[in-house]
Short mmCIF file of C-alpha atoms and ligand atoms in Angstrom, two decimals:
data_model
loop_
_atom_site.label_atom_id
_atom_site.label_comp_id
_atom_site.label_asym_id
_atom_site.label_seq_id
_atom_site.Cartn_x
_atom_site.Cartn_y
_atom_site.Cartn_z
CA MET A 1 -28.61 -17.54 2.19
CA SER A 2 -25.00 -17.37 2.68
CA THR A 3 -22.76 -14.62 0.55
CA ASN A 4 -19.44 -16.50 -1.23
CA ILE A 5 -16.23 -14.47 -0.70
CA LEU A 6 -13.32 -14.93 -2.95
CA LEU A 7 -10.23 -13.60 -1.13
CA LEU A 8 -7.58 -13.00 -3.35
CA CYS A 9 -4.04 -13.29 -2.36
CA GLY A 10 -0.46 -13.84 -3.29
CA GLY A 11 0.54 -12.62 -6.69
CA ASP A 12 3.79 -13.35 -7.36
CA GLY A 13 5.37 -9.76 -6.40
CA SER A 14 8.15 -8.80 -3.76
CA GLU A 15 5.32 -8.93 -1.52
CA HIS A 16 3.65 -12.41 -2.03
CA ASP A 17 3.98 -13.74 1.45
CA ILE A 18 3.25 -10.18 3.23
CA SER A 19 0.38 -10.72 1.38
CA LEU A 20 -0.51 -14.16 2.73
CA LEU A 21 0.57 -13.13 6.50
CA SER A 22 -2.15 -10.71 5.45
CA ALA A 23 -4.79 -13.10 4.43
CA LYS A 24 -4.47 -15.52 7.09
CA PHE A 25 -5.12 -12.38 9.03
CA ILE A 26 -8.35 -10.97 6.42
CA GLU A 27 -9.84 -14.53 6.42
CA GLU A 28 -10.06 -14.84 10.12
CA GLN A 29 -11.68 -11.23 10.34
CA LEU A 30 -14.24 -12.49 7.42
CA LYS A 31 -15.06 -15.49 9.40
CA LYS A 32 -16.65 -13.84 11.72
CA THR A 33 -19.62 -12.53 10.19
CA PRO A 34 -21.80 -15.50 10.28
CA GLU A 35 -23.74 -15.29 5.93
CA PHE A 36 -20.59 -15.41 5.21
CA SER A 37 -18.45 -18.30 3.81
CA VAL A 38 -14.80 -17.70 2.19
CA THR A 39 -12.62 -19.42 -0.19
CA LYS A 40 -9.51 -18.35 -0.37
CA ALA A 41 -6.77 -18.76 -3.27
CA VAL A 42 -3.52 -18.01 -3.87
CA ILE A 43 -2.52 -16.85 -7.70
CA HIS A 44 0.73 -17.93 -7.97
CA ASN A 45 2.48 -18.82 -11.27
CA HIS A 46 -0.29 -16.67 -13.55
CA LYS A 47 -3.14 -19.87 -11.24
CA PHE A 48 -5.55 -19.76 -8.89
CA ILE A 49 -4.27 -21.74 -5.97
CA VAL A 50 -6.75 -23.57 -3.61
CA ASP A 51 -5.86 -25.65 -0.51
CA ASP A 52 -2.55 -25.96 -2.15
CA ASN A 53 -3.00 -27.78 -5.19
CA LYS A 54 -6.01 -27.63 -6.64
CA ASN A 55 -7.03 -25.00 -9.55
CA GLY A 56 -9.90 -22.18 -9.43
CA ILE A 57 -10.84 -20.73 -12.54
CA PHE A 58 -13.21 -17.91 -13.50
CA LEU A 59 -16.52 -19.11 -15.67
CA GLY A 60 -18.15 -16.48 -16.28
CA ASP A 61 -21.10 -14.90 -14.37
CA ASN A 62 -19.40 -14.53 -11.12
CA ILE A 63 -18.65 -18.48 -11.14
CA PHE A 64 -15.34 -19.86 -10.08
CA SER A 65 -14.97 -23.52 -10.37
CA VAL A 66 -12.25 -25.23 -8.07
CA ASP A 67 -11.53 -28.78 -9.09
CA GLY A 68 -15.27 -28.62 -10.97
CA LYS A 69 -17.35 -27.71 -7.99
CA GLU A 70 -18.77 -24.28 -9.03
CA ILE A 71 -18.42 -21.30 -6.42
CA LYS A 72 -21.56 -17.84 -7.41
CA VAL A 73 -18.46 -15.65 -5.91
CA ASP A 74 -20.16 -12.91 -4.54
CA CYS A 75 -18.03 -10.68 -3.78
CA VAL A 76 -13.96 -10.40 -4.09
CA VAL A 77 -11.83 -8.80 -1.39
CA PRO A 78 -8.48 -8.42 -3.07
CA CYS A 79 -5.85 -8.92 -0.17
CA ILE A 80 -2.71 -8.20 -2.70
CA HIS A 81 0.11 -5.98 -1.37
CA GLY A 82 2.00 -4.80 -4.61
CA ILE A 83 1.74 -6.89 -8.33
CA PRO A 84 -1.17 -7.51 -9.21
CA GLY A 85 -3.87 -5.99 -6.51
CA GLU A 86 -2.55 -2.26 -5.84
CA THR A 87 -1.33 -2.21 -9.67
CA GLY A 88 -5.07 -2.19 -10.33
CA ASP A 89 -4.94 -5.33 -12.57
CA ILE A 90 -6.71 -7.54 -10.26
CA GLN A 91 -9.46 -4.57 -10.06
CA SER A 92 -9.78 -4.60 -14.00
CA PHE A 93 -9.79 -8.08 -14.43
CA LEU A 94 -13.07 -8.09 -11.75
CA GLU A 95 -13.93 -5.14 -13.55
CA ILE A 96 -14.38 -7.17 -17.06
CA HIS A 97 -15.64 -10.35 -15.31
CA ASN A 98 -18.36 -7.75 -13.41
CA ILE A 99 -17.67 -9.18 -9.84
CA PRO A 100 -17.83 -7.02 -6.78
CA TYR A 101 -15.16 -6.32 -4.94
CA ILE A 102 -14.01 -3.64 -1.98
CA GLY A 103 -11.36 -1.43 -2.18
CA CYS A 104 -10.11 0.30 -4.64
CA LYS A 105 -10.25 0.88 -8.19
CA ALA A 106 -7.28 -0.18 -10.84
CA GLU A 107 -6.84 3.44 -11.87
CA ALA A 108 -6.68 4.83 -7.72
CA SER A 109 -4.45 1.75 -7.43
CA ARG A 110 -2.18 1.87 -10.38
CA TYR A 111 -1.80 5.88 -9.48
CA CYS A 112 -0.45 4.78 -5.95
CA PHE A 113 1.23 2.59 -6.58
CA ASN A 114 3.65 4.14 -9.06
CA LYS A 115 5.75 6.55 -6.81
CA ILE A 116 6.06 8.98 -10.06
CA THR A 117 2.13 9.17 -10.47
CA THR A 118 1.12 9.53 -6.97
CA LYS A 119 3.44 12.65 -6.62
CA LEU A 120 2.23 13.73 -10.32
CA TYR A 121 -1.32 14.01 -8.21
CA LEU A 122 -0.20 14.90 -5.32
CA ASP A 123 1.48 18.29 -6.44
CA ALA A 124 -1.26 19.17 -8.53
CA LEU A 125 -3.97 18.88 -5.28
CA GLY A 126 -1.07 20.90 -3.39
CA ILE A 127 -0.64 18.35 -1.18
CA PRO A 128 3.25 18.62 0.50
CA ASN A 129 5.52 16.00 -0.29
CA SER A 130 9.37 15.15 -0.72
CA PRO A 131 11.37 17.09 -3.18
CA TYR A 132 12.28 14.66 -6.59
CA ALA A 133 13.41 13.61 -9.62
CA ILE A 134 12.34 11.50 -12.24
CA ILE A 135 14.59 8.43 -14.51
CA PRO A 136 13.21 6.98 -16.49
CA LEU A 137 15.56 4.77 -18.43
CA LYS A 138 18.57 3.23 -17.37
CA ASN A 139 20.64 5.84 -20.02
CA ASP A 140 23.36 7.87 -19.16
CA LYS A 141 22.47 10.33 -20.81
CA TYR A 142 20.48 11.23 -17.06
CA LYS A 143 23.63 10.23 -14.61
CA GLU A 144 24.36 13.96 -15.20
CA GLU A 145 20.59 15.28 -14.37
CA ALA A 146 20.81 12.16 -10.99
CA LEU A 147 24.14 13.99 -10.22
CA ALA A 148 22.30 17.60 -10.05
CA PHE A 149 20.23 16.38 -7.85
CA PHE A 150 22.42 14.76 -5.27
CA ASP A 151 24.67 17.61 -5.44
CA LYS A 152 21.97 19.61 -4.50
CA TYR A 153 20.78 17.98 -1.41
CA GLN A 154 24.19 15.55 -1.05
CA ASP A 155 21.68 13.03 1.06
CA ILE A 156 18.75 11.34 -1.28
CA TYR A 157 16.95 8.39 -1.41
CA VAL A 158 16.78 6.31 -4.36
CA LYS A 159 13.95 3.75 -5.17
CA ALA A 160 12.06 1.82 -7.60
CA ALA A 161 9.30 3.77 -8.67
CA SER A 162 6.55 0.66 -8.58
CA GLN A 163 7.37 -1.64 -5.81
CA GLY A 164 6.79 -1.80 -1.88
CA SER A 165 8.06 -3.01 1.57
CA SER A 166 11.28 -0.87 0.85
CA VAL A 167 11.94 -3.61 -2.34
CA GLY A 168 14.69 -1.23 -4.71
CA CYS A 169 14.72 1.37 -1.99
CA TYR A 170 18.56 2.78 -1.09
CA HIS A 171 19.82 5.68 0.89
CA VAL A 172 22.22 7.31 -0.48
CA THR A 173 25.16 9.62 1.10
CA LYS A 174 28.06 9.71 -1.06
CA ARG A 175 28.43 10.54 -4.98
CA ASP A 176 29.71 7.65 -6.47
CA ASP A 177 27.14 5.74 -5.43
CA VAL A 178 23.86 7.38 -7.01
CA TRP A 179 24.03 5.44 -10.34
CA ASP A 180 24.79 1.86 -8.94
CA CYS A 181 22.03 2.53 -7.01
CA ILE A 182 19.69 3.63 -9.72
CA ALA A 183 21.31 0.90 -11.84
CA GLU A 184 20.22 -1.93 -9.33
CA ALA A 185 16.98 0.35 -8.54
CA PHE A 186 16.09 -0.65 -12.28
CA GLN A 187 15.98 -4.34 -11.54
CA PHE A 188 13.06 -3.38 -9.55
CA SER A 189 11.36 -1.51 -11.26
CA SER A 190 11.31 0.19 -15.21
CA GLU A 191 11.38 3.74 -13.18
CA VAL A 192 13.02 4.93 -10.94
CA ILE A 193 12.88 8.65 -8.47
CA LEU A 194 15.50 10.06 -6.78
CA GLU A 195 14.28 11.85 -3.41
CA LYS A 196 15.46 14.43 -1.07
CA ASN A 197 15.95 12.54 2.48
CA ILE A 198 13.78 14.07 4.69
CA ILE A 199 15.20 13.79 8.36
CA HIS A 200 11.45 12.67 9.83
CA ARG A 201 9.35 11.15 12.03
CA GLU A 202 7.23 8.33 9.97
CA LEU A 203 4.07 8.58 11.26
CA GLU A 204 0.38 6.51 9.48
CA VAL A 205 -2.93 6.93 8.93
CA ALA A 206 -5.82 4.34 8.19
CA ALA A 207 -7.92 5.92 6.12
CA TYR A 208 -11.16 4.53 5.06
CA GLU A 209 -15.15 4.50 4.87
CA ILE A 210 -17.44 3.09 7.17
CA ASN A 211 -21.40 3.86 6.77
CA GLY A 212 -20.96 5.84 4.06
CA GLU A 213 -18.22 7.86 5.83
CA LEU A 214 -14.73 8.80 4.93
CA LYS A 215 -13.23 8.00 8.35
CA LEU A 216 -9.37 9.27 9.07
CA SER A 217 -7.74 7.66 12.61
CA ARG A 218 -5.33 9.49 14.75
CA PRO A 219 -1.92 8.28 13.50
CA GLY A 220 0.48 5.79 14.47
CA GLU A 221 4.15 6.32 14.70
CA ILE A 222 6.98 3.56 13.76
CA ILE A 223 10.22 4.15 15.73
CA ILE A 224 12.87 2.77 13.56
CA PRO A 225 16.40 2.37 15.47
CA ASP A 226 19.00 4.96 14.84
CA ASN A 227 20.54 5.11 11.30
CA LYS A 228 18.08 3.09 9.27
CA PHE A 229 15.42 3.53 7.74
CA TYR A 230 11.92 1.21 7.78
CA THR A 231 13.14 -1.60 5.42
CA PHE A 232 11.80 -4.91 4.88
CA ASP A 233 13.95 -6.23 7.35
CA GLU A 234 13.18 -3.66 9.85
CA LYS A 235 9.06 -4.44 8.48
CA TYR A 236 8.97 -8.16 8.89
CA SER A 237 11.99 -9.72 9.87
CA LYS A 238 12.19 -11.37 14.10
CA ASP A 239 15.09 -9.12 15.00
CA SER A 240 13.81 -5.40 14.10
CA GLY A 241 14.03 -3.25 16.35
CA THR A 242 11.44 -0.99 15.16
CA ILE A 243 8.75 -0.23 18.06
CA THR A 244 4.91 1.00 16.14
CA THR A 245 2.35 2.43 18.63
CA VAL A 246 -1.07 4.01 17.83
CA THR A 247 -0.64 6.61 20.40
CA PRO A 248 2.19 8.70 19.54
CA GLU A 249 4.28 10.63 21.79
CA ASN A 250 4.74 14.46 21.34
CA LEU A 251 2.29 15.29 18.25
CA SER A 252 0.24 18.83 18.65
CA GLU A 253 -3.12 18.52 17.84
CA GLU A 254 -2.64 20.98 15.31
CA ASP A 255 0.07 18.25 13.43
CA ILE A 256 -2.62 15.66 14.14
CA ARG A 257 -5.42 18.05 12.60
CA THR A 258 -3.12 18.88 9.52
CA ILE A 259 -2.26 15.48 9.09
CA GLN A 260 -5.99 13.84 8.97
CA ASP A 261 -6.40 17.02 6.68
CA LEU A 262 -4.19 16.24 4.43
CA ALA A 263 -4.85 12.30 4.27
CA ARG A 264 -8.97 13.33 3.17
CA ARG A 265 -7.20 15.30 0.55
CA ALA A 266 -5.75 12.01 -0.82
CA PHE A 267 -7.84 9.99 -0.50
CA VAL A 268 -10.87 12.29 -2.25
CA GLY A 269 -8.26 13.59 -4.88
CA LEU A 270 -7.27 10.73 -6.23
CA LYS A 271 -10.48 8.48 -5.53
CA LEU A 272 -9.58 6.09 -2.90
CA ARG A 273 -12.36 3.80 -2.07
CA ASP A 274 -13.11 2.02 1.49
CA LEU A 275 -9.20 1.91 2.53
CA SER A 276 -6.01 2.69 2.11
CA ARG A 277 -2.98 3.02 4.91
CA ILE A 278 -1.94 6.98 4.25
CA ASP A 279 2.13 7.70 5.27
CA PHE A 280 2.94 10.84 6.63
CA PHE A 281 7.10 11.87 6.81
CA LEU A 282 6.45 14.89 9.94
CA SER A 283 9.63 16.85 9.68
CA LYS A 284 11.04 19.85 11.49
CA GLU A 285 13.06 21.05 8.26
CA ASP A 286 10.71 20.39 5.89
CA GLY A 287 7.10 20.18 7.73
CA ILE A 288 4.52 17.64 7.22
CA LEU A 289 4.44 15.73 3.80
CA ILE A 290 2.76 12.34 2.49
CA ASN A 291 5.25 10.13 1.81
CA GLU A 292 3.22 7.58 -0.02
CA ILE A 293 -0.37 5.51 -0.66
CA ASN A 294 -1.07 1.95 -0.07
CA THR A 295 -4.63 1.44 -1.34
CA PHE A 296 -4.26 -2.57 0.73
CA PRO A 297 -2.48 -1.96 3.44
CA GLY A 298 -0.88 -4.44 5.25
CA ALA A 299 -3.22 -6.91 7.72
CA THR A 300 -0.02 -9.03 9.30
CA PRO A 301 0.09 -9.27 13.39
CA ILE A 302 1.96 -6.20 13.52
CA SER A 303 0.49 -4.07 10.03
CA MET A 304 -0.87 -0.57 11.41
CA PHE A 305 -3.89 -0.47 9.80
CA PRO A 306 -6.47 -2.75 11.27
CA LYS A 307 -4.77 -1.45 14.57
CA MET A 308 -5.35 2.17 13.90
CA LEU A 309 -8.49 1.54 12.84
CA GLU A 310 -9.74 -0.02 16.05
CA HIS A 311 -8.14 2.34 17.98
CA ASN A 312 -10.67 4.83 16.23
CA GLY A 313 -13.42 2.63 17.74
CA ASP A 314 -14.40 0.38 14.73
CA VAL A 315 -14.56 -3.30 14.73
CA MET A 316 -12.26 -4.60 11.65
CA SER A 317 -14.61 -7.67 11.20
CA ASP A 318 -17.30 -5.23 11.07
CA PHE A 319 -15.46 -2.80 8.74
CA LEU A 320 -15.06 -5.61 6.22
CA ALA A 321 -18.09 -6.70 6.55
CA LYS A 322 -20.37 -3.40 5.44
CA ALA A 323 -17.39 -2.97 2.39
CA VAL A 324 -18.75 -6.30 1.26
CA ARG A 325 -22.23 -5.72 1.99
CA LYS A 326 -21.62 -2.01 0.24
CA ALA A 327 -19.47 -3.65 -2.89
CA ILE A 328 -22.70 -6.26 -3.84
CA ALA A 329 -25.13 -3.98 -2.65
CA GLU A 330 -23.27 -1.12 -5.66
CA GLN A 331 -23.63 -4.54 -8.24
CA SER A 332 -27.07 -4.87 -8.30
CA LYS A 333 -27.72 -1.39 -8.53
N1 ADP B 1 12.48 10.84 1.11
C1 ADP B 1 12.39 10.50 1.93
N2 ADP B 1 13.36 10.86 3.19
C2 ADP B 1 13.62 10.24 4.35
N3 ADP B 1 12.94 8.37 4.30
C3 ADP B 1 12.59 8.23 3.75
C4 ADP B 1 12.64 8.86 2.02
N4 ADP B 1 11.73 8.30 1.42
C5 ADP B 1 11.38 6.59 2.23
N5 ADP B 1 11.94 6.53 2.83
C6 ADP B 1 12.38 5.65 4.42
O1 ADP B 1 11.96 3.94 2.94
C7 ADP B 1 11.42 3.54 3.25
C8 ADP B 1 10.47 3.14 2.13
O2 ADP B 1 9.90 3.28 1.26
P1 ADP B 1 8.72 4.07 1.05
O3 ADP B 1 8.80 5.51 -0.15
O4 ADP B 1 7.49 3.69 1.84
O5 ADP B 1 8.64 3.09 0.19
P2 ADP B 1 7.61 1.04 0.12
O6 ADP B 1 6.50 1.53 -0.57
O7 ADP B 1 8.16 0.34 0.07
O8 ADP B 1 7.30 1.31 1.90
C9 ADP B 1 9.94 4.32 4.21
O9 ADP B 1 9.24 4.00 5.14
C10 ADP B 1 11.46 5.76 5.01
O10 ADP B 1 11.37 4.50 6.41
MG1 MG B 2 6.25 2.29 2.56
#
């Protein structure tokens, strides 16, 4: 008997197109399991679009209807970066409809997507992260606090709190630019966070569950050309000078153990499920810090999660198949 998987992607957030690239790869991986029958639906303009032009509708009782053809959905794979996947919205929708899905649940997704709630959790768990200040509203009364934060560090990042792919993220080294960048960041999110610029090496870990065991890959590294940070273009443009590697040089076993230990504590403490990519800064001055947690990490050809998982001795298609079977089994308990 086949297992019907609904692969959701898109979402109309700033990472819509990246999600489509990831979904292409995830679909290929799911199709390696012979009993999986995959339907892909792109979330666009508040609709679920199948095969470019057909409308999909959830009818209840796990039925997804596409132009009158009814599919009994056994499991959803929410391959969405940002809104409405990593924000937890689609997970809440699936919970209401009692449809099994893989990946983090709604609450953990939302906490991790918002850079402020992530930090509140990390602080409470005693996990080091960069010094920060919160700008809750675009109101001049926060200007003084913002400038005081800048004056303390002289070199800061201004970030839209709920965004990904470096959208609404600015490196600010001039006092006069601070408030303008904050205003800009508010275009992308209703809250803004300021962070000290951490001079760092950028490392990432794949944290994933397989056969009930939490596994942490060895860290991979993102090597960004001088004077740049990991912007949208550095991440996705063909002209990006950024190099990624799953075998970074000059990383001590002690640092690797610390990174894996912090990743484990974050995964367990934030109640993540199935998969995540946990991003670190390794800094001479500031030590090892968690930068952020991605609850549905990218799976484009350049993405690190699948590479780190495979470098760790696992197979992406097998990992996905096991996560799907586990979600279905948990549902029928
Ligand atoms: N506090 C910081 N210090 C130094 N670099 C930073 C800091 N915050 C962000 N960056 C740089 O900006 C990039 C994007 O920021 P990040 O918080 O990861 O946002 P996103 O969720 O959009 O990926 C990071 O990969 C890093 O290169
Ligand atoms: Mg990031």
